[in-house]
Amino acid sequence: DAKTTQPNSMESNEEEPVHLPCNHSTISGTDYIHWYRQLPSQGPEYVIHGLTSNVNNRMASLAIAEDRKSSTLILHRATLRDAAVYYCILYGGSQGNLIFGKGTKLSVKP
Amino acid sequence: EADIYQTPRYLVIGTGKKITLECSQTMGHDKMYWYQQDPGMELHLIHYSYGVNSTEKGDLSSESTVSRIRTEHFPLTLESARPSHTSQYLCASSESVAGSMNTEAFFGQGTRLTVV
């Protein structure tokens, strides 16, 4: 499974946008970019995923670089409830596995 | 809301006891996973299954074993618990459609195991 690199931690103010970066320079052509987050004392939850094009859903947006070697998860207006560890994962499909790295711990200040 | 359940949520047990952590999902997912996570640390994949009668070891070696007799049920067993097994165990499931890249995984709430 290809590796991803994320900053260990980031801080944000409440109601401001947050951009969480992820580098994946060894991504293969068939790898999807998945993002999950883990709130304190809970199991991870799916946030968003994409292949080549930018993606939006009710939780976040995913911006994917043209060469696919990096991506950015965008939370448009951070809330206190968004404080969590965010994981960027390359997923090769149904025969692959979700391999978690250390992720980025996001703190949100009121 | 995810339909995947783990029991118990918390378990404190003595060394040498046999334990089984339960995981059930009602989504009809073929693929299921077990992860182990120590406090403040990353998740490590210890077991996974592609479907009934399929079990595979994950990236992290574990003394636990799993079985998959029914699609919806993926229990994890420790034959003889030790303090080194103290950790949180998370179960997950996802669809496993050949050729599909569009598979979101759903996680249970986890079982926090303490072996004393």
Short mmCIF file of C-alpha atoms in Angstrom, two decimals:
data_model
loop_
_atom_site.label_atom_id
_atom_site.label_comp_id
_atom_site.label_asym_id
_atom_site.label_seq_id
_atom_site.Cartn_x
_atom_site.Cartn_y
_atom_site.Cartn_z
CA ASP A 1 0.00 0.00 0.00
CA ALA A 2 1.32 3.43 -0.96
CA LYS A 3 2.26 5.81 1.85
CA THR A 4 0.84 9.19 2.76
CA THR A 5 2.46 12.05 4.68
CA GLN A 6 0.46 14.43 6.86
CA PRO A 7 1.41 17.07 9.44
CA ASN A 8 1.18 15.74 12.98
CA SER A 9 -1.09 18.53 14.19
CA MET A 10 -2.91 21.68 13.11
CA GLU A 11 -4.90 24.37 14.86
CA SER A 12 -7.87 26.30 13.67
CA ASN A 13 -10.27 28.88 15.00
CA GLU A 14 -13.96 28.11 15.14
CA GLU A 15 -15.95 29.19 12.08
CA GLU A 16 -12.81 29.55 9.94
CA PRO A 17 -11.89 27.32 7.00
CA VAL A 18 -9.33 24.57 7.54
CA HIS A 19 -7.07 23.08 4.89
CA LEU A 20 -5.57 19.71 5.82
CA PRO A 21 -2.77 18.67 3.44
CA CYS A 22 -1.70 15.17 2.44
CA ASN A 23 1.24 14.13 0.28
CA HIS A 24 1.14 10.82 -1.60
CA SER A 25 3.92 10.96 -4.17
CA THR A 26 3.90 7.17 -4.78
CA ILE A 27 0.19 6.97 -5.57
CA SER A 28 -0.70 4.51 -8.32
CA GLY A 29 -3.18 5.17 -11.10
CA THR A 30 -5.87 3.02 -9.50
CA ASP A 31 -5.59 4.34 -5.93
CA TYR A 32 -8.50 6.31 -4.57
CA ILE A 33 -7.77 8.99 -1.96
CA HIS A 34 -9.91 8.44 1.12
CA TRP A 35 -10.23 10.63 4.20
CA TYR A 36 -11.48 9.44 7.55
CA ARG A 37 -11.62 11.17 10.90
CA GLN A 38 -11.65 9.86 14.43
CA LEU A 39 -13.35 11.85 17.14
CA PRO A 40 -12.16 11.30 20.72
CA SER A 41 -13.21 7.92 22.13
CA GLN A 42 -14.93 6.86 18.90
CA GLY A 43 -14.20 4.69 15.89
CA PRO A 44 -13.14 6.37 12.65
CA GLU A 45 -15.81 7.74 10.33
CA TYR A 46 -15.68 8.25 6.59
CA VAL A 47 -15.37 11.83 5.40
CA ILE A 48 -14.84 11.88 1.65
CA HIS A 49 -12.95 10.21 -1.17
CA GLY A 50 -11.91 10.97 -4.75
CA LEU A 51 -9.84 9.77 -7.68
CA THR A 52 -8.89 12.70 -9.92
CA SER A 53 -11.53 15.41 -9.74
CA ASN A 54 -12.29 17.63 -6.79
CA VAL A 55 -15.19 16.35 -4.68
CA ASN A 56 -17.72 17.99 -2.40
CA ASN A 57 -20.12 16.53 0.12
CA ARG A 58 -22.00 17.78 3.14
CA MET A 59 -19.01 17.30 5.42
CA ALA A 60 -16.09 18.62 3.41
CA SER A 61 -14.40 19.21 0.08
CA LEU A 62 -11.47 17.33 -1.38
CA ALA A 63 -9.05 19.11 -3.69
CA ILE A 64 -6.75 16.79 -5.65
CA ALA A 65 -3.63 18.05 -7.39
CA GLU A 66 -3.43 17.57 -11.12
CA ASP A 67 -0.54 15.09 -10.77
CA ARG A 68 -2.40 13.37 -7.90
CA LYS A 69 0.68 13.47 -5.71
CA SER A 70 -1.05 15.56 -3.09
CA SER A 71 -4.52 16.42 -1.89
CA THR A 72 -6.19 18.77 0.57
CA LEU A 73 -9.20 18.18 2.74
CA ILE A 74 -11.14 21.41 3.23
CA LEU A 75 -13.52 22.03 6.11
CA HIS A 76 -15.31 25.19 5.12
CA ARG A 77 -16.26 26.37 8.60
CA ALA A 78 -14.63 24.52 11.47
CA THR A 79 -16.72 23.79 14.52
CA LEU A 80 -15.65 22.48 17.90
CA ARG A 81 -17.12 19.14 16.88
CA ASP A 82 -14.57 18.91 14.04
CA ALA A 83 -11.71 18.48 16.52
CA ALA A 84 -10.42 15.02 15.64
CA VAL A 85 -7.59 13.09 14.06
CA TYR A 86 -7.89 13.19 10.26
CA TYR A 87 -6.46 10.33 8.22
CA CYS A 88 -5.58 10.45 4.54
CA ILE A 89 -5.51 6.93 3.07
CA LEU A 90 -4.78 5.53 -0.37
CA TYR A 91 -7.22 2.74 -1.12
CA GLY A 92 -6.62 0.34 -3.95
CA GLY A 93 -10.15 -1.02 -4.13
CA SER A 94 -12.07 -3.98 -2.78
CA GLN A 95 -9.03 -6.28 -2.73
CA GLY A 96 -6.96 -3.71 -0.82
CA ASN A 97 -7.14 -2.66 2.79
CA LEU A 98 -7.52 0.63 4.62
CA ILE A 99 -4.09 1.19 6.15
CA PHE A 100 -4.07 4.08 8.61
CA GLY A 101 -1.05 6.31 9.23
CA LYS A 102 -0.59 8.70 12.14
CA GLY A 103 -2.97 11.30 10.73
CA THR A 104 -3.29 15.00 11.60
CA LYS A 105 -4.69 15.98 14.96
CA LEU A 106 -6.89 19.02 14.41
CA SER A 107 -7.59 21.32 17.35
CA VAL A 108 -10.36 23.91 17.05
CA LYS A 109 -10.28 26.95 19.31
CA PRO A 110 -13.49 28.79 20.22
CA GLU B 1 -25.85 5.89 10.87
CA ALA B 2 -23.61 2.82 10.70
CA ASP B 3 -25.18 -0.54 11.47
CA ILE B 4 -22.14 -2.19 12.96
CA TYR B 5 -22.04 -3.17 16.59
CA GLN B 6 -19.34 -4.26 18.96
CA THR B 7 -19.80 -5.82 22.37
CA PRO B 8 -18.76 -5.35 25.02
CA ARG B 9 -17.74 -1.67 24.94
CA TYR B 10 -15.46 -2.15 27.93
CA LEU B 11 -13.96 -5.33 29.36
CA VAL B 12 -11.64 -5.84 32.32
CA ILE B 13 -10.45 -9.40 32.64
CA GLY B 14 -7.77 -11.39 34.45
CA THR B 15 -4.65 -12.84 32.89
CA GLY B 16 -5.09 -16.27 31.33
CA LYS B 17 -8.81 -15.94 30.61
CA LYS B 18 -10.26 -16.71 27.21
CA ILE B 19 -12.22 -13.83 25.70
CA THR B 20 -14.27 -13.24 22.57
CA LEU B 21 -14.99 -9.76 21.25
CA GLU B 22 -18.15 -9.63 19.20
CA CYS B 23 -18.70 -7.67 15.99
CA SER B 24 -21.89 -7.73 13.94
CA GLN B 25 -23.07 -5.73 10.95
CA THR B 26 -26.48 -5.63 9.30
CA MET B 27 -25.44 -4.04 6.01
CA GLY B 28 -24.67 -7.30 4.19
CA HIS B 29 -21.04 -6.29 3.72
CA ASP B 30 -18.66 -8.98 2.58
CA LYS B 31 -15.44 -7.37 3.80
CA MET B 32 -14.77 -7.02 7.51
CA TYR B 33 -11.73 -5.87 9.47
CA TRP B 34 -10.28 -5.83 12.96
CA TYR B 35 -7.96 -3.02 14.02
CA GLN B 36 -5.99 -2.57 17.24
CA GLN B 37 -5.34 0.91 18.62
CA ASP B 38 -3.41 1.93 21.72
CA PRO B 39 -4.31 5.30 23.32
CA GLY B 40 -3.12 8.22 21.21
CA MET B 41 -1.64 5.92 18.61
CA GLU B 42 -2.56 4.92 15.06
CA LEU B 43 -4.82 2.05 14.07
CA HIS B 44 -3.14 -1.21 13.08
CA LEU B 45 -4.90 -3.79 10.92
CA ILE B 46 -4.71 -7.21 12.61
CA HIS B 47 -7.28 -9.31 10.73
CA TYR B 48 -9.59 -9.05 7.74
CA SER B 49 -12.03 -11.19 5.84
CA TYR B 50 -13.33 -11.09 2.27
CA GLY B 51 -16.44 -13.08 3.16
CA VAL B 52 -17.70 -16.31 4.74
CA ASN B 53 -14.90 -18.79 5.51
CA SER B 54 -12.25 -16.22 4.56
CA THR B 55 -9.82 -14.87 7.17
CA GLU B 56 -6.47 -13.16 6.63
CA LYS B 57 -3.82 -11.70 8.90
CA GLY B 58 -3.21 -7.99 8.74
CA ASP B 59 -0.07 -5.89 8.91
CA LEU B 60 0.36 -6.16 12.68
CA SER B 61 1.03 -9.60 14.11
CA SER B 62 -1.54 -10.56 16.72
CA GLU B 63 -2.06 -13.54 19.01
CA SER B 64 -5.78 -13.23 18.47
CA THR B 65 -7.78 -15.35 16.04
CA VAL B 66 -10.93 -14.62 14.06
CA SER B 67 -13.66 -16.62 12.37
CA ARG B 68 -16.26 -15.82 9.71
CA ILE B 69 -19.02 -18.40 9.69
CA ARG B 70 -21.76 -15.92 8.86
CA THR B 71 -21.59 -12.80 6.71
CA GLU B 72 -22.80 -10.53 9.47
CA HIS B 73 -20.60 -11.83 12.29
CA PHE B 74 -16.81 -11.51 12.72
CA PRO B 75 -15.75 -12.38 16.29
CA LEU B 76 -12.20 -12.01 17.60
CA THR B 77 -10.87 -14.46 20.21
CA LEU B 78 -7.93 -14.39 22.59
CA GLU B 79 -7.34 -17.87 24.01
CA SER B 80 -5.29 -16.64 26.96
CA ALA B 81 -5.40 -12.92 27.69
CA ARG B 82 -2.24 -11.16 28.83
CA PRO B 83 -1.60 -7.57 30.00
CA SER B 84 0.15 -6.91 26.66
CA HIS B 85 -3.25 -7.42 24.97
CA THR B 86 -4.61 -4.34 26.74
CA SER B 87 -5.78 -2.04 23.93
CA GLN B 88 -8.80 -0.84 22.00
CA TYR B 89 -10.11 -3.18 19.32
CA LEU B 90 -12.13 -1.70 16.43
CA CYS B 91 -14.20 -3.64 13.94
CA ALA B 92 -15.16 -2.33 10.51
CA SER B 93 -16.97 -3.47 7.40
CA SER B 94 -17.25 -2.42 3.76
CA GLU B 95 -18.70 -3.63 0.50
CA SER B 96 -16.46 -5.86 -1.56
CA VAL B 97 -17.66 -5.63 -5.13
CA ALA B 98 -15.13 -6.82 -7.68
CA GLY B 99 -13.69 -3.88 -9.53
CA SER B 100 -15.32 -1.35 -7.24
CA MET B 101 -13.24 1.47 -5.86
CA ASN B 102 -16.18 3.10 -4.21
CA THR B 103 -16.23 1.42 -0.82
CA GLU B 104 -16.74 3.39 2.34
CA ALA B 105 -15.84 1.54 5.54
CA PHE B 106 -18.07 1.70 8.59
CA PHE B 107 -16.55 1.33 12.05
CA GLY B 108 -17.97 0.13 15.30
CA GLN B 109 -17.54 2.02 18.56
CA GLY B 110 -14.75 -0.29 19.67
CA THR B 111 -14.07 -2.53 22.64
CA ARG B 112 -11.65 -1.21 25.23
CA LEU B 113 -9.92 -4.26 26.71
CA THR B 114 -7.92 -4.20 29.94
CA VAL B 115 -6.13 -7.33 31.08
CA VAL B 116 -5.01 -7.25 34.70
#
